[in-house]
XYZ file of C-alpha atoms in Angstrom:
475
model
C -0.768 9.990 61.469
C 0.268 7.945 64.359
C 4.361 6.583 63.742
C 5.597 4.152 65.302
C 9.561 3.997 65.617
C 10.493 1.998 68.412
C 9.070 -1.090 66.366
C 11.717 -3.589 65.677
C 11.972 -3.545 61.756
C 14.998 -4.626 59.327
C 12.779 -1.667 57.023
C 12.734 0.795 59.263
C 15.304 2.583 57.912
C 14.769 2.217 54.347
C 16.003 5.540 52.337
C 15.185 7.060 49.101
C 17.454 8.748 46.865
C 16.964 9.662 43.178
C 19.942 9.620 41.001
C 22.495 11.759 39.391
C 21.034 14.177 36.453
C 22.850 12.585 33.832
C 21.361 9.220 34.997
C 17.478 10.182 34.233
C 16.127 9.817 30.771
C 15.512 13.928 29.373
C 13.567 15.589 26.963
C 10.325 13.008 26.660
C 6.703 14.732 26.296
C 5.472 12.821 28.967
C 1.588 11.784 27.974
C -1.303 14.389 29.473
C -4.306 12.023 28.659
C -6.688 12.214 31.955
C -6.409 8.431 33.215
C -5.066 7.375 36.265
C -2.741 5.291 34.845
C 0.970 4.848 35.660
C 2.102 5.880 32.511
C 5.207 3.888 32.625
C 6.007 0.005 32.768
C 9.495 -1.341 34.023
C 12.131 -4.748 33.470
C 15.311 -5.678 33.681
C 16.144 -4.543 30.025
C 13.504 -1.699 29.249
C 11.531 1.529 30.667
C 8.606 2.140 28.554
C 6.711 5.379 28.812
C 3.648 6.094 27.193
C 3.697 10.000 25.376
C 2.243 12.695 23.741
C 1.746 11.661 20.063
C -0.089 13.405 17.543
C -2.228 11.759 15.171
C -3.078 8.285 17.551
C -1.130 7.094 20.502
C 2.305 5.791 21.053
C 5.127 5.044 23.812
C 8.687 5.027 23.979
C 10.699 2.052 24.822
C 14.340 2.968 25.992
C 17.143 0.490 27.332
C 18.071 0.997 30.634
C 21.194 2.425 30.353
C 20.273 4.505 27.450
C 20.210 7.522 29.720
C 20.537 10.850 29.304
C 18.487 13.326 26.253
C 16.308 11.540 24.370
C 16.600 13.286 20.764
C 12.870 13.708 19.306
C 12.803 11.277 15.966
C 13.756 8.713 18.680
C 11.582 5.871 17.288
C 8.091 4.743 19.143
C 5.956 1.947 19.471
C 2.624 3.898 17.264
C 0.455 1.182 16.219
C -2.527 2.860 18.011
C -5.043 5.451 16.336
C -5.721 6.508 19.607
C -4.253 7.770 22.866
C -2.503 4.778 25.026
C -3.668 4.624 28.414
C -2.221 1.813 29.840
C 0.703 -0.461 29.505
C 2.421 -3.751 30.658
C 5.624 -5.937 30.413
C 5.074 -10.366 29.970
C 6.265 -10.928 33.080
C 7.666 -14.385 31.261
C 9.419 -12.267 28.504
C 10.851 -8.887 29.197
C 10.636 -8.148 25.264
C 6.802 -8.774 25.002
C 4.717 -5.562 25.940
C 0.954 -5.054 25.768
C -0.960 -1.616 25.429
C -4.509 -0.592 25.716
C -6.059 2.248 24.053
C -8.936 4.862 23.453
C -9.308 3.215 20.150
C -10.969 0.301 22.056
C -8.544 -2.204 21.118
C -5.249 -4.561 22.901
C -1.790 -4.465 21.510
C 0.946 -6.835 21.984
C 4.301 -6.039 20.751
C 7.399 -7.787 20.577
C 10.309 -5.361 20.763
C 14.129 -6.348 19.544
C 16.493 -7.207 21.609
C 18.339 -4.160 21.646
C 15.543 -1.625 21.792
C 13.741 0.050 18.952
C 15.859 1.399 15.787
C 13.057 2.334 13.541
C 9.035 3.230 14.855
C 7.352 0.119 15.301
C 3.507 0.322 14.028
C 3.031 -4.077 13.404
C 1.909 -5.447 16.966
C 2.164 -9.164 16.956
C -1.465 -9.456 17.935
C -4.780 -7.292 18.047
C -7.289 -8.019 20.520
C -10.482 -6.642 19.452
C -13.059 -7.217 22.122
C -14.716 -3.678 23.675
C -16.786 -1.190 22.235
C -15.094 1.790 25.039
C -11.892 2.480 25.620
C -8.997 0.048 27.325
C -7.767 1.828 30.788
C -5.958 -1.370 32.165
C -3.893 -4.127 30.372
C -2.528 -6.793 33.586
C -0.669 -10.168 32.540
C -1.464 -13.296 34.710
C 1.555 -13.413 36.843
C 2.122 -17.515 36.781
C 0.640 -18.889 32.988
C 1.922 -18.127 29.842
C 0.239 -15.736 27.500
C -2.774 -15.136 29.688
C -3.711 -11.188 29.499
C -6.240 -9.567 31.086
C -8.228 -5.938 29.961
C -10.933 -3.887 31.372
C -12.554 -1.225 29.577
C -14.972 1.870 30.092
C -17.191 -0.729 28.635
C -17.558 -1.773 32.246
C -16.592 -5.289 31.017
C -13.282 -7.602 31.903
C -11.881 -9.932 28.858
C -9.079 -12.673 29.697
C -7.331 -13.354 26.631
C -5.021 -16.582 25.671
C -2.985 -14.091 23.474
C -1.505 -16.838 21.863
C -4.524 -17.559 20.114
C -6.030 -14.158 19.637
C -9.389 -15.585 21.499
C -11.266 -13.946 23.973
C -11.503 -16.888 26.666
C -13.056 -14.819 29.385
C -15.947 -12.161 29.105
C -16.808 -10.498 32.711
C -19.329 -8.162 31.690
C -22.030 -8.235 34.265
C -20.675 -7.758 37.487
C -19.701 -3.920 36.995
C -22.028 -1.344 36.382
C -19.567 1.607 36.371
C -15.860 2.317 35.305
C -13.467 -0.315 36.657
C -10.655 2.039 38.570
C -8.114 -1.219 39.167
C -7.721 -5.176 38.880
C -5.611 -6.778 40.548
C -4.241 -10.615 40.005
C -4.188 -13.067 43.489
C -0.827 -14.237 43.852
C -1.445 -17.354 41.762
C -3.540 -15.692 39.405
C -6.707 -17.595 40.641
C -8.686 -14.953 41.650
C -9.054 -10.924 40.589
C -9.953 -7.881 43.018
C -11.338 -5.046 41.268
C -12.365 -1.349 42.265
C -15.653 0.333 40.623
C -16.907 3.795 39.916
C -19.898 2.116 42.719
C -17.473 2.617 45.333
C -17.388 -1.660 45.829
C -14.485 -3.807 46.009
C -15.125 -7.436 44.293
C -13.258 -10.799 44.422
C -13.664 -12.505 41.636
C -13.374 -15.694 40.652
C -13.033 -15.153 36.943
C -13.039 -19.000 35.552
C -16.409 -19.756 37.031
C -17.877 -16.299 36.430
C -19.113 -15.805 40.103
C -18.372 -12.748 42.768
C -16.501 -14.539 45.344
C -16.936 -11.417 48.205
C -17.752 -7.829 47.716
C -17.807 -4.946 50.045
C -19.340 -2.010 49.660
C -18.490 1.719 50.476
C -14.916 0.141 51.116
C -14.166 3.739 50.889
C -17.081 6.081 50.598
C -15.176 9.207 48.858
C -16.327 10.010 45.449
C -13.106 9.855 43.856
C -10.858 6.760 42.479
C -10.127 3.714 44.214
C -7.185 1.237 44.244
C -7.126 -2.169 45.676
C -4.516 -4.945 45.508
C -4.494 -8.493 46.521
C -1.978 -9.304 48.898
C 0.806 -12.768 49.403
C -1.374 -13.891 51.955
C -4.806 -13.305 50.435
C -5.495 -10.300 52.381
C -6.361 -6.954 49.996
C -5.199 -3.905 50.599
C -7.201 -0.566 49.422
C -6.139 3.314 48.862
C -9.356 5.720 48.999
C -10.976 8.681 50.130
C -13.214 9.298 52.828
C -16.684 11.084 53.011
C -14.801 14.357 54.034
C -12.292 13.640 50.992
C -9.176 12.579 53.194
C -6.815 10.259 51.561
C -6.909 6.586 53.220
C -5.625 3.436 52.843
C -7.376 0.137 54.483
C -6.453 -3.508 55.116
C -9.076 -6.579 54.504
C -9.554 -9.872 54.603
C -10.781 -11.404 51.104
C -12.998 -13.929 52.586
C -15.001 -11.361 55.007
C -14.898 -7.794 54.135
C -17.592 -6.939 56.208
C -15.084 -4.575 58.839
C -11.464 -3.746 57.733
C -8.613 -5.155 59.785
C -7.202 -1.356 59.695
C -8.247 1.557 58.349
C -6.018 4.628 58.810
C -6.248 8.075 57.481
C -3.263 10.015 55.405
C -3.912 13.673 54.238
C -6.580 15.739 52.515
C -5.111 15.796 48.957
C -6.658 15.051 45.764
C -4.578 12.808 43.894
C -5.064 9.853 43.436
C -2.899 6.659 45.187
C -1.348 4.115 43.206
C -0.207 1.234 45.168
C 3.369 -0.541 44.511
C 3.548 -3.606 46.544
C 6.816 -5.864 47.266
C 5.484 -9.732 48.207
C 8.760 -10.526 49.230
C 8.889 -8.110 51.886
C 5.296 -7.139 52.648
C 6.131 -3.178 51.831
C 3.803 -1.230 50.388
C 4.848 1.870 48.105
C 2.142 4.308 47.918
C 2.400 7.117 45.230
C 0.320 9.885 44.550
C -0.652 11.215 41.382
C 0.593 15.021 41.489
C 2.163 14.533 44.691
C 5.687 14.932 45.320
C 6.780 12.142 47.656
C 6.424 8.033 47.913
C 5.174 6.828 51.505
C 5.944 3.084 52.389
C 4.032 0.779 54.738
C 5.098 -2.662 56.075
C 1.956 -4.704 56.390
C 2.303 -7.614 59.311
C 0.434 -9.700 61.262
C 0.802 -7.328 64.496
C -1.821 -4.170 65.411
C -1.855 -1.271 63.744
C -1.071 -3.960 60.876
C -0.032 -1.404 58.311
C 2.815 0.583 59.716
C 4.473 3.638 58.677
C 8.191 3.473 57.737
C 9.155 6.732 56.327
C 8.571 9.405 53.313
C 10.551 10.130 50.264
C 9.817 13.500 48.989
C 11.086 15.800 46.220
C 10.344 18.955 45.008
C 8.637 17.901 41.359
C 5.081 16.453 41.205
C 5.091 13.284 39.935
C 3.359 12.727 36.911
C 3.321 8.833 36.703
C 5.376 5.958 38.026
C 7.160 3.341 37.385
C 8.214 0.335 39.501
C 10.486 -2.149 38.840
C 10.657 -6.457 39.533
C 12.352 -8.069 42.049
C 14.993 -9.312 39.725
C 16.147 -5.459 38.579
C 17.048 -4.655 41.686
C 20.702 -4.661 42.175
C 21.637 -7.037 45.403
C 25.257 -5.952 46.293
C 23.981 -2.446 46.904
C 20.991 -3.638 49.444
C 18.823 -2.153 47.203
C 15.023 -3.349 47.594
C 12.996 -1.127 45.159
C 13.382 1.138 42.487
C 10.980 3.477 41.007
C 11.264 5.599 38.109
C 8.993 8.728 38.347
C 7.751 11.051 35.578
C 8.080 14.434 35.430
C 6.358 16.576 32.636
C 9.847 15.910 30.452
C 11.593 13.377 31.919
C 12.029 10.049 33.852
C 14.044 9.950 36.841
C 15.070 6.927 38.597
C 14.525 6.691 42.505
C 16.523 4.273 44.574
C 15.252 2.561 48.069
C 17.947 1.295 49.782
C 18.294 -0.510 53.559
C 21.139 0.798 54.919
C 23.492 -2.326 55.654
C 27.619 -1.889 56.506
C 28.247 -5.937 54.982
C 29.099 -6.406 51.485
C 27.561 -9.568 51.683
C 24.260 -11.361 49.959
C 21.617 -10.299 52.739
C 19.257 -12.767 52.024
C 17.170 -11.516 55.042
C 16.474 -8.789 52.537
C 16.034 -11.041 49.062
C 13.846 -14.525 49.550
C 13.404 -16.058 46.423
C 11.389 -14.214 44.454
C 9.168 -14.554 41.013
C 11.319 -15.414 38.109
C 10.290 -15.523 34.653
C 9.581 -18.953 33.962
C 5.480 -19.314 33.812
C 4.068 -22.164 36.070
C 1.411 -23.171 33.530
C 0.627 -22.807 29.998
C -2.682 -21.164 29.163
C -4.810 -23.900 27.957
C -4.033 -25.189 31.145
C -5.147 -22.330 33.105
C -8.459 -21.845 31.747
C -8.798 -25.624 32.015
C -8.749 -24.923 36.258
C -5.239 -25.479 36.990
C -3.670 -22.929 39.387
C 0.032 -22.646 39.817
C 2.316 -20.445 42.232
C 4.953 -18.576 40.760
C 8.433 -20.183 40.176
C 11.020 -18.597 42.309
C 14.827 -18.133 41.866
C 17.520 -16.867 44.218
C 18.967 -13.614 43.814
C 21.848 -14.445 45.403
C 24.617 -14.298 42.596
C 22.574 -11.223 40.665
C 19.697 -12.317 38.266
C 21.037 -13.005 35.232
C 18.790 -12.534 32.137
C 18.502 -15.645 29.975
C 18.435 -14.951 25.932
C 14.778 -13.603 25.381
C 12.861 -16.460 22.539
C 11.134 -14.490 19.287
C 7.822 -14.943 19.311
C 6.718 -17.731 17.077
C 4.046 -17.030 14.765
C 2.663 -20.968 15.360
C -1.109 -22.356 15.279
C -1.266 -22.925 18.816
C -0.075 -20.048 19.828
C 1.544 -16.592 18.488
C 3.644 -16.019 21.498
C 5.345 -19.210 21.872
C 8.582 -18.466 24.145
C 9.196 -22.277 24.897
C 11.269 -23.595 22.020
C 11.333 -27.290 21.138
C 14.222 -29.425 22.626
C 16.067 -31.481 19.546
C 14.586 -34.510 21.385
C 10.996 -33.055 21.255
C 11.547 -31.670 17.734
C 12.604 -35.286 16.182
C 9.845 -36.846 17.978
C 7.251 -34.428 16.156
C 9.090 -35.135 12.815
C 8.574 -38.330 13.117
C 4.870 -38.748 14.085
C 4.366 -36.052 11.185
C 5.977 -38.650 8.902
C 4.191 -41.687 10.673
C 0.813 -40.307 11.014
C -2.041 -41.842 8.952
C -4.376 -39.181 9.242
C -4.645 -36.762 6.237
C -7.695 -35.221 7.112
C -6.253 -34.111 10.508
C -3.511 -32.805 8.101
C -6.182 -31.038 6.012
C -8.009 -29.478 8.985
C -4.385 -28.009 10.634
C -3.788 -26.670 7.108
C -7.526 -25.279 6.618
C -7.087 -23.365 10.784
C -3.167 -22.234 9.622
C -4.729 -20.478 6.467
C -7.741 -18.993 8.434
C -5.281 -17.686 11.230
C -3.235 -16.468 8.954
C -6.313 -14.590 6.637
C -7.801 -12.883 10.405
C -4.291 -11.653 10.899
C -3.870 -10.575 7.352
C -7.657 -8.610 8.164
C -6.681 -6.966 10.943
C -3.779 -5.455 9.574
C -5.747 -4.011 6.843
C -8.185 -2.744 9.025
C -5.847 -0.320 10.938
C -3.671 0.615 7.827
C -7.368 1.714 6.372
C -8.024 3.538 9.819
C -4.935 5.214 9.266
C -5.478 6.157 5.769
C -8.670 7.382 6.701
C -6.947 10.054 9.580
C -3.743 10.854 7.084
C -6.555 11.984 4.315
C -8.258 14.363 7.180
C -4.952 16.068 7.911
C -4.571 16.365 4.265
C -8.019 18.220 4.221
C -7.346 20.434 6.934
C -4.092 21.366 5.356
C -5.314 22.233 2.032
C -8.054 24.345 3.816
């Protein structure tokens, strides 16, 4: 591959380093379910990895600086009855995760504020929508409670998880596995990769294929592809003769690629990490050993090389984590945390700088976690950039809401100001509508009675596999 160091770049010396032993998290049975799947979702407060459980699925949710071995009983998220294959952090509440699963369903969990002390099996909602297995879980990165899953069913569902309701159904536009989706910046549009070797954009509120190419890559193995700040999409691939590649398009004309460029003949395959603020790209192998990074601009070749971390271990899975993780007085503009087969070790990118000082050519503002827009309002048509904050004085992490179990919606995270909250009281008080009264009651009891089902449908799924083992054993 063609590398280009004379280019003037403020990345071009970006460095890798993992950290010290006793800074990794030891001892986890990393999981060895064939997905390609990261395997492991990031925030400011938590790592969670998804493992080897016996019995169903389950993942481990550890605090940050709860480093070191991780003794065996340490408790797990295990509400699924089958393996987990995917999982993501509310990017509006770092202690809200969802999981997807072989058992067809969509978890959301809400996890304490200071990490798991017994196994958590109660997720605050099920979403019960597919009839195949979950492989991706992706939250809308600007409205509230807006969560998007794609199945082996072939189908897409967009969920107002505060509700429970399947908004969205997507289930005609692809007629083979669904390798990735990937939100637009706003969250207006989706870009998915298919088994058919096409790349779609999607405009998911009005049901309609906005663009599609195919043979964006015309290997037989997985695709990736990932919607860009600018609108462009960037794709990892293989070619006819099985080499690794990565291309560049534009989302309204992907007839021809801005750049295509070829990488190496391995097999694994590429998940891509990507960095708005900066335009890097992180690309990471499945099974390979290093993490190459790209800086995608406006200026032939486009993509360019930077550099290549590389270790000895293969990496099993990876982790990546926000913007706001990131710690600012050590220049530090990524972090990864790769799995091994039994443990999680953090890796550190770093631009060499000799200030001390904010380098805010490194940190614009970036996403924080206030949503721009509810979800009613989303799937009304409103669109809504991310808010961003400053990172100049370290992000500081606001006191995480519960979720409130409400009839609007289950993962409320917006609580009532004392203004708002006497203003309700009193039109409760004033209003001269029992019936309304009657019909919020009658929807409150029927939530509540679907929740109450649900429940008892996995505890009897449960039963059901506890009274096998208990067969086999007395055989």
């Amino acid at each position: 591959m063609l590398r280009r160091v004379v280019r003037q770049s403020k990345f071009r010396h970006v460095f890798g380093q993992a950290v010290r032993n006793d800074q990794c998290y030891d001892d986890i049975r990393v999981s060895r379910v064939t997905w390609d799947s990261s395997f492991c979702a990031v925030n400011p407060k938590f790592v969670a990895i998804i493992i080897e459980a016996s019995g169903g699925g389950a993942f481990l949710v550890l605090p940050l600086q709860k480093t070191g071995r991780i003794d065996k009983v340490y408790p797990t998220v295990c509400g699924h009855t089958g393996p987990v294959l995917d999982i993501d952090w509310c990017p509006h509440n770092d202690l809200v995760i969802a999981s997807g699963s072989e058992d067809c369903t969509v978890m959301v969990w809400q996890i304490p504020e200071n990490g798991l002390e017994n196994p958590l099996s109660d997720p605050v909602v099920v979403l019960e929508g597919h009839s195949k297995r979950v492989g991706i879980v992706s939250w809308h990165p600007t409205a509230r409670n807006v969560l998007l899953s794609a199945g082996c069913d072939n189908q897409i569902i967009i969920w107002n998880v505060g509700t429970g309701e399947a908004m969205i159904n997507l289930e005609d536009m692809h007629p083979d596995v669904i390798f990735s989706v990937s939100w637009s910046r706003n969250g207006s549009l989706l870009c998915t990769a298919c088994k058919d070797k096409k790349v779609r954009v999607i405009d998911p509120r009005k049901k309609k294929i906005v663009t599609e190419k195919d043979k964006a890559h015309e290997g037989a193995r997985p695709m990736r592809a990932i919607f860009l700040a600018d609108g462009n999409i960037f794709t990892t691939g293989f070619s006819r003769m099985s080499e690794r590649q990565l291309a560049l398009w534009k989302s309204d004309n992907m007839d021809e690629p801005i750049c295509v460029q070829e990488m190496d003949t391995s097999n694994g395959v590429l998940l891509p990490f990507y960095d708005p603020d900066t335009n890097v790209v992180y690309l990471c192998g499945k099974g390979d050993s290093s993490i190459r990074y790209f800086e995608i601009t406006d200026e032939a070749p486009f993509v360019h090389y930077l550099n290549t971390f590389s270790t000895k271990e293969p990496q099993r899975g990876m982790g990546y984590m926000p913007k706001r993780g990131l710690d600012v007085n050590k220049c530090e503009i990524a972090r990864f945390y790769k799995l091994h087969e039994r443990k999680c070790e953090p890796i550190i990118m770093t631009v060499p700088r000799k200030s001390d000082l904010f380098q805010d050519d490194l940190y614009p503002d970036t996403a924080g976690p206030d949503p721009a827009l509810e979800a009613e309002e989303w799937f009304a048509g409103k669109n809504g950039g991310p808010i961003l904050i400053s990172l100049k004085d370290g992000y500081v992490s606001t006191k995480n809401r519960d979720l409130k179990v409400v009839k609007t919606n289950v993962l409320e995270t917006k609580p009532a100001t004392k203004a708002e909250h006497s203003i309700s009281t009193v039109q409760k008080h004033a209003s001269p509508q029992p019936s309304v009264k009657m019909e919020d009651k009658l929807e409150e009891v029927l939530r509540e009675f679907k929740s109450l089902r649900d429940r008892v449908i996995l505890q009897d799924r449960r039963i059901a596999r506890l009274e096998e083992q208990v067969a086999k054993v007395a055989m």
